[in-house]
Amino acid sequence: IRDHCVTGVQTCALPISARAWPVLERLVREGDPLLREAVATAILSWATHPPVLDTLTHDPEPAIRAVAALALGASGAPVEQITPLLLDDSALVRFDAADALSRRPPDAVRPALLATWRAGTFPTPAARRLVLELLIRAGGKEVAPIVAAVAAKDADPWAQRKARLATEPRFPWEP
């Protein structure tokens, strides 16, 4: 769309006809990964349509799953739809999901993050750290014990031993 005030290229988001969904869904499912990613990105608002979203989130290509995370974040989708993407095998998908969640109010994100943390099924240590960082940002009284437990577990074993020895008497007869 151009007029006398527009100096560059401008695009317009038009609604996509329901008849076009099957064709676009097929484009996202089949063919070259770069084409699929481009189509999914170009129609980001359409990507949250349930059958398309299911296709995107289960795609073998991480770049396409990342588009699903972006689409969910941009559409204001429920936090419960985004948090499973924090457990993806791909760092790209996890970071896009984390970015989408970090833009939400902490009170909205905290319950889903706590549930994800308590489930404890992280594909990589990096995924575990990412969820912990998001929990720390979200804050709240439920988060403090988790952070303390992680700090104690991940601390240097020698440092833990030194701290314990510093508080114990050297000899059994010392008070």
Tab-separated table of N, CA, C and O in Angstrom, residues 73-129:
chain	number	residue	atom	x	y	z
A	73	GLY	N	3.916	-15.913	20.965
A	73	GLY	CA	4.248	-14.718	21.730
A	73	GLY	C	3.572	-13.479	21.185
A	73	GLY	O	3.045	-12.659	21.939
A	74	ALA	N	3.564	-13.337	19.874
A	74	ALA	CA	2.976	-12.152	19.249
A	74	ALA	C	1.457	-12.126	19.356
A	74	ALA	O	0.853	-11.066	19.403
A	75	SER	N	0.848	-13.302	19.403
A	75	SER	CA	-0.611	-13.358	19.413
A	75	SER	C	-1.207	-13.207	20.797
A	75	SER	O	-2.418	-13.120	20.943
A	76	GLY	N	-0.355	-13.222	21.819
A	76	GLY	CA	-0.889	-13.145	23.179
A	76	GLY	C	-1.510	-14.456	23.622
A	76	GLY	O	-2.418	-14.476	24.442
A	77	ALA	N	-1.021	-15.554	23.071
A	77	ALA	CA	-1.535	-16.876	23.414
A	77	ALA	C	-1.333	-17.164	24.896
A	77	ALA	O	-0.461	-16.567	25.534
A	78	PRO	N	-2.111	-18.076	25.453
A	78	PRO	CA	-1.933	-18.418	26.865
A	78	PRO	C	-0.520	-18.922	27.144
A	78	PRO	O	0.094	-19.589	26.315
A	79	VAL	N	-0.036	-18.590	28.317
A	79	VAL	CA	1.314	-18.972	28.735
A	79	VAL	C	1.492	-20.491	28.668
A	79	VAL	O	2.565	-20.985	28.323
A	80	GLU	N	0.434	-21.228	28.975
A	80	GLU	CA	0.501	-22.692	28.972
A	80	GLU	C	0.791	-23.256	27.589
A	80	GLU	O	1.258	-24.384	27.479
A	81	GLN	N	0.522	-22.492	26.542
A	81	GLN	CA	0.858	-22.939	25.190
A	81	GLN	C	2.324	-22.684	24.861
A	81	GLN	O	2.887	-23.367	24.009
A	82	ILE	N	2.923	-21.715	25.512
A	82	ILE	CA	4.304	-21.342	25.204
A	82	ILE	C	5.310	-22.137	26.036
A	82	ILE	O	6.359	-22.525	25.534
A	83	THR	N	4.994	-22.394	27.311
A	83	THR	CA	5.976	-23.033	28.201
A	83	THR	C	6.470	-24.394	27.710
A	83	THR	O	7.648	-24.700	27.919
A	84	PRO	N	5.669	-25.228	27.041
A	84	PRO	CA	6.236	-26.489	26.553
A	84	PRO	C	7.398	-26.290	25.569
A	84	PRO	O	8.287	-27.137	25.474
A	85	LEU	N	7.417	-25.159	24.879
A	85	LEU	CA	8.493	-24.895	23.931
A	85	LEU	C	9.819	-24.599	24.634
A	85	LEU	O	10.875	-24.649	24.013
A	86	LEU	N	9.768	-24.310	25.947
A	86	LEU	CA	11.009	-24.141	26.714
A	86	LEU	C	11.775	-25.450	26.840
A	86	LEU	O	12.952	-25.460	27.164
A	87	LEU	N	11.093	-26.561	26.605
A	87	LEU	CA	11.713	-27.875	26.736
A	87	LEU	C	12.105	-28.457	25.380
A	87	LEU	O	12.403	-29.649	25.280
A	88	ASP	N	12.110	-27.649	24.354
A	88	ASP	CA	12.480	-28.109	23.020
A	88	ASP	C	13.965	-28.460	22.972
A	88	ASP	O	14.771	-27.932	23.740
A	89	ASP	N	14.315	-29.350	22.064
A	89	ASP	CA	15.723	-29.741	21.894
A	89	ASP	C	16.573	-28.606	21.327
A	89	ASP	O	17.783	-28.586	21.508
A	90	SER	N	15.955	-27.683	20.634
A	90	SER	CA	16.680	-26.615	19.953
A	90	SER	C	16.777	-25.364	20.826
A	90	SER	O	15.776	-24.875	21.358
A	91	ALA	N	17.978	-24.830	20.936
A	91	ALA	CA	18.184	-23.589	21.687
A	91	ALA	C	17.434	-22.430	21.038
A	91	ALA	O	16.902	-21.560	21.738
A	92	LEU	N	17.346	-22.419	19.723
A	92	LEU	CA	16.634	-21.363	19.008
A	92	LEU	C	15.176	-21.303	19.458
A	92	LEU	O	14.645	-20.233	19.770
A	93	VAL	N	14.527	-22.441	19.527
A	93	VAL	CA	13.122	-22.498	19.937
A	93	VAL	C	12.984	-22.077	21.402
A	93	VAL	O	12.102	-21.301	21.755
A	94	ARG	N	13.884	-22.592	22.243
A	94	ARG	CA	13.820	-22.244	23.672
A	94	ARG	C	13.979	-20.744	23.886
A	94	ARG	O	13.255	-20.137	24.673
A	95	PHE	N	14.912	-20.117	23.181
A	95	PHE	CA	15.138	-18.681	23.364
A	95	PHE	C	13.955	-17.859	22.853
A	95	PHE	O	13.599	-16.855	23.466
A	96	ASP	N	13.345	-18.273	21.747
A	96	ASP	CA	12.170	-17.549	21.262
A	96	ASP	C	10.996	-17.700	22.229
A	96	ASP	O	10.244	-16.759	22.461
A	97	ALA	N	10.841	-18.886	22.797
A	97	ALA	CA	9.781	-19.100	23.790
A	97	ALA	C	10.061	-18.275	25.048
A	97	ALA	O	9.155	-17.652	25.607
A	98	ALA	N	11.317	-18.258	25.476
A	98	ALA	CA	11.689	-17.464	26.660
A	98	ALA	C	11.452	-15.976	26.406
A	98	ALA	O	10.976	-15.256	27.292
A	99	ASP	N	11.765	-15.527	25.206
A	99	ASP	CA	11.529	-14.129	24.854
A	99	ASP	C	10.042	-13.806	24.911
A	99	ASP	O	9.645	-12.764	25.436
A	100	ALA	N	9.226	-14.709	24.392
A	100	ALA	CA	7.775	-14.500	24.424
A	100	ALA	C	7.265	-14.434	25.866
A	100	ALA	O	6.426	-13.597	26.196
A	101	LEU	N	7.801	-15.294	26.727
A	101	LEU	CA	7.360	-15.310	28.123
A	101	LEU	C	7.879	-14.114	28.906
A	101	LEU	O	7.205	-13.619	29.808
A	102	SER	N	9.070	-13.645	28.569
A	102	SER	CA	9.642	-12.525	29.317
A	102	SER	C	8.879	-11.226	29.071
A	102	SER	O	9.035	-10.268	29.828
A	103	ARG	N	8.059	-11.193	28.059
A	103	ARG	CA	7.258	-9.998	27.761
A	103	ARG	C	5.915	-10.008	28.489
A	103	ARG	O	5.133	-9.073	28.364
A	104	ARG	N	5.644	-11.073	29.210
A	104	ARG	CA	4.391	-11.202	29.947
A	104	ARG	C	4.579	-10.761	31.391
A	104	ARG	O	5.687	-10.800	31.924
A	105	PRO	N	3.471	-10.404	32.061
A	105	PRO	CA	3.580	-10.039	33.475
A	105	PRO	C	4.042	-11.246	34.309
A	105	PRO	O	3.608	-12.372	34.062
A	106	PRO	N	4.912	-11.017	35.297
A	106	PRO	CA	5.426	-12.128	36.108
A	106	PRO	C	4.344	-12.989	36.745
A	106	PRO	O	4.466	-14.201	36.812
A	107	ASP	N	3.263	-12.356	37.210
A	107	ASP	CA	2.197	-13.135	37.857
A	107	ASP	C	1.515	-14.086	36.890
A	107	ASP	O	0.995	-15.128	37.299
A	108	ALA	N	1.509	-13.744	35.606
A	108	ALA	CA	0.889	-14.625	34.605
A	108	ALA	C	1.799	-15.795	34.243
A	108	ALA	O	1.331	-16.876	33.909
A	109	VAL	N	3.100	-15.578	34.325
A	109	VAL	CA	4.077	-16.577	33.884
A	109	VAL	C	4.471	-17.551	34.992
A	109	VAL	O	4.713	-18.727	34.748
A	110	ARG	N	4.518	-17.059	36.227
A	110	ARG	CA	5.059	-17.836	37.346
A	110	ARG	C	4.421	-19.217	37.523
A	110	ARG	O	5.149	-20.211	37.645
A	111	PRO	N	3.081	-19.361	37.532
A	111	PRO	CA	2.510	-20.699	37.762
A	111	PRO	C	2.930	-21.734	36.703
A	111	PRO	O	3.260	-22.875	37.043
A	112	ALA	N	2.947	-21.330	35.446
A	112	ALA	CA	3.348	-22.268	34.386
A	112	ALA	C	4.827	-22.624	34.493
A	112	ALA	O	5.217	-23.777	34.270
A	113	LEU	N	5.656	-21.647	34.847
A	113	LEU	CA	7.080	-21.925	35.013
A	113	LEU	C	7.331	-22.848	36.206
A	113	LEU	O	8.165	-23.755	36.138
A	114	LEU	N	6.607	-22.630	37.290
A	114	LEU	CA	6.748	-23.510	38.456
A	114	LEU	C	6.342	-24.937	38.109
A	114	LEU	O	7.009	-25.895	38.509
A	115	ALA	N	5.259	-25.087	37.359
A	115	ALA	CA	4.826	-26.428	36.948
A	115	ALA	C	5.874	-27.090	36.061
A	115	ALA	O	6.174	-28.282	36.203
A	116	THR	N	6.472	-26.308	35.158
A	116	THR	CA	7.521	-26.843	34.282
A	116	THR	C	8.733	-27.252	35.107
A	116	THR	O	9.317	-28.311	34.883
A	117	TRP	N	9.094	-26.423	36.080
A	117	TRP	CA	10.250	-26.734	36.925
A	117	TRP	C	10.001	-28.000	37.742
A	117	TRP	O	10.854	-28.865	37.856
A	118	ARG	N	8.815	-28.096	38.313
A	118	ARG	CA	8.501	-29.257	39.168
A	118	ARG	C	8.415	-30.548	38.365
A	118	ARG	O	8.690	-31.619	38.906
A	119	ALA	N	8.036	-30.451	37.091
A	119	ALA	CA	8.008	-31.652	36.247
A	119	ALA	C	9.416	-32.197	36.063
A	119	ALA	O	9.626	-33.413	36.015
A	120	GLY	N	10.393	-31.291	35.967
A	120	GLY	CA	11.805	-31.666	35.969
A	120	GLY	C	12.304	-32.466	34.785
A	120	GLY	O	13.345	-33.100	34.873
A	121	THR	N	11.622	-32.447	33.677
A	121	THR	CA	12.081	-33.191	32.495
A	121	THR	C	12.695	-32.221	31.498
A	121	THR	O	12.038	-31.768	30.572
A	122	PHE	N	13.956	-31.909	31.702
A	122	PHE	CA	14.653	-30.961	30.844
A	122	PHE	C	15.521	-31.715	29.851
A	122	PHE	O	16.265	-32.610	30.247
A	123	PRO	N	15.441	-31.357	28.556
A	123	PRO	CA	16.237	-32.072	27.556
A	123	PRO	C	17.734	-31.811	27.687
A	123	PRO	O	18.543	-32.656	27.329
A	124	THR	N	18.087	-30.639	28.202
A	124	THR	CA	19.502	-30.281	28.339
A	124	THR	C	19.678	-29.448	29.602
A	124	THR	O	18.716	-28.843	30.093
A	125	PRO	N	20.905	-29.374	30.127
A	125	PRO	CA	21.155	-28.468	31.254
A	125	PRO	C	20.858	-27.006	30.896
A	125	PRO	O	20.430	-26.233	31.742
A	126	ALA	N	21.061	-26.649	29.635
A	126	ALA	CA	20.775	-25.271	29.212
A	126	ALA	C	19.279	-24.959	29.335
A	126	ALA	O	18.901	-23.847	29.710
A	127	ALA	N	18.437	-25.925	29.021
A	127	ALA	CA	16.992	-25.720	29.157
A	127	ALA	C	16.627	-25.527	30.629
A	127	ALA	O	15.805	-24.679	30.969
A	128	ARG	N	17.265	-26.295	31.487
A	128	ARG	CA	17.030	-26.175	32.934
A	128	ARG	C	17.438	-24.783	33.417
A	128	ARG	O	16.709	-24.129	34.172
A	129	ARG	N	18.608	-24.310	32.985
A	129	ARG	CA	19.079	-22.971	33.377
A	129	ARG	C	18.142	-21.878	32.875
A	129	ARG	O	17.885	-20.903	33.578
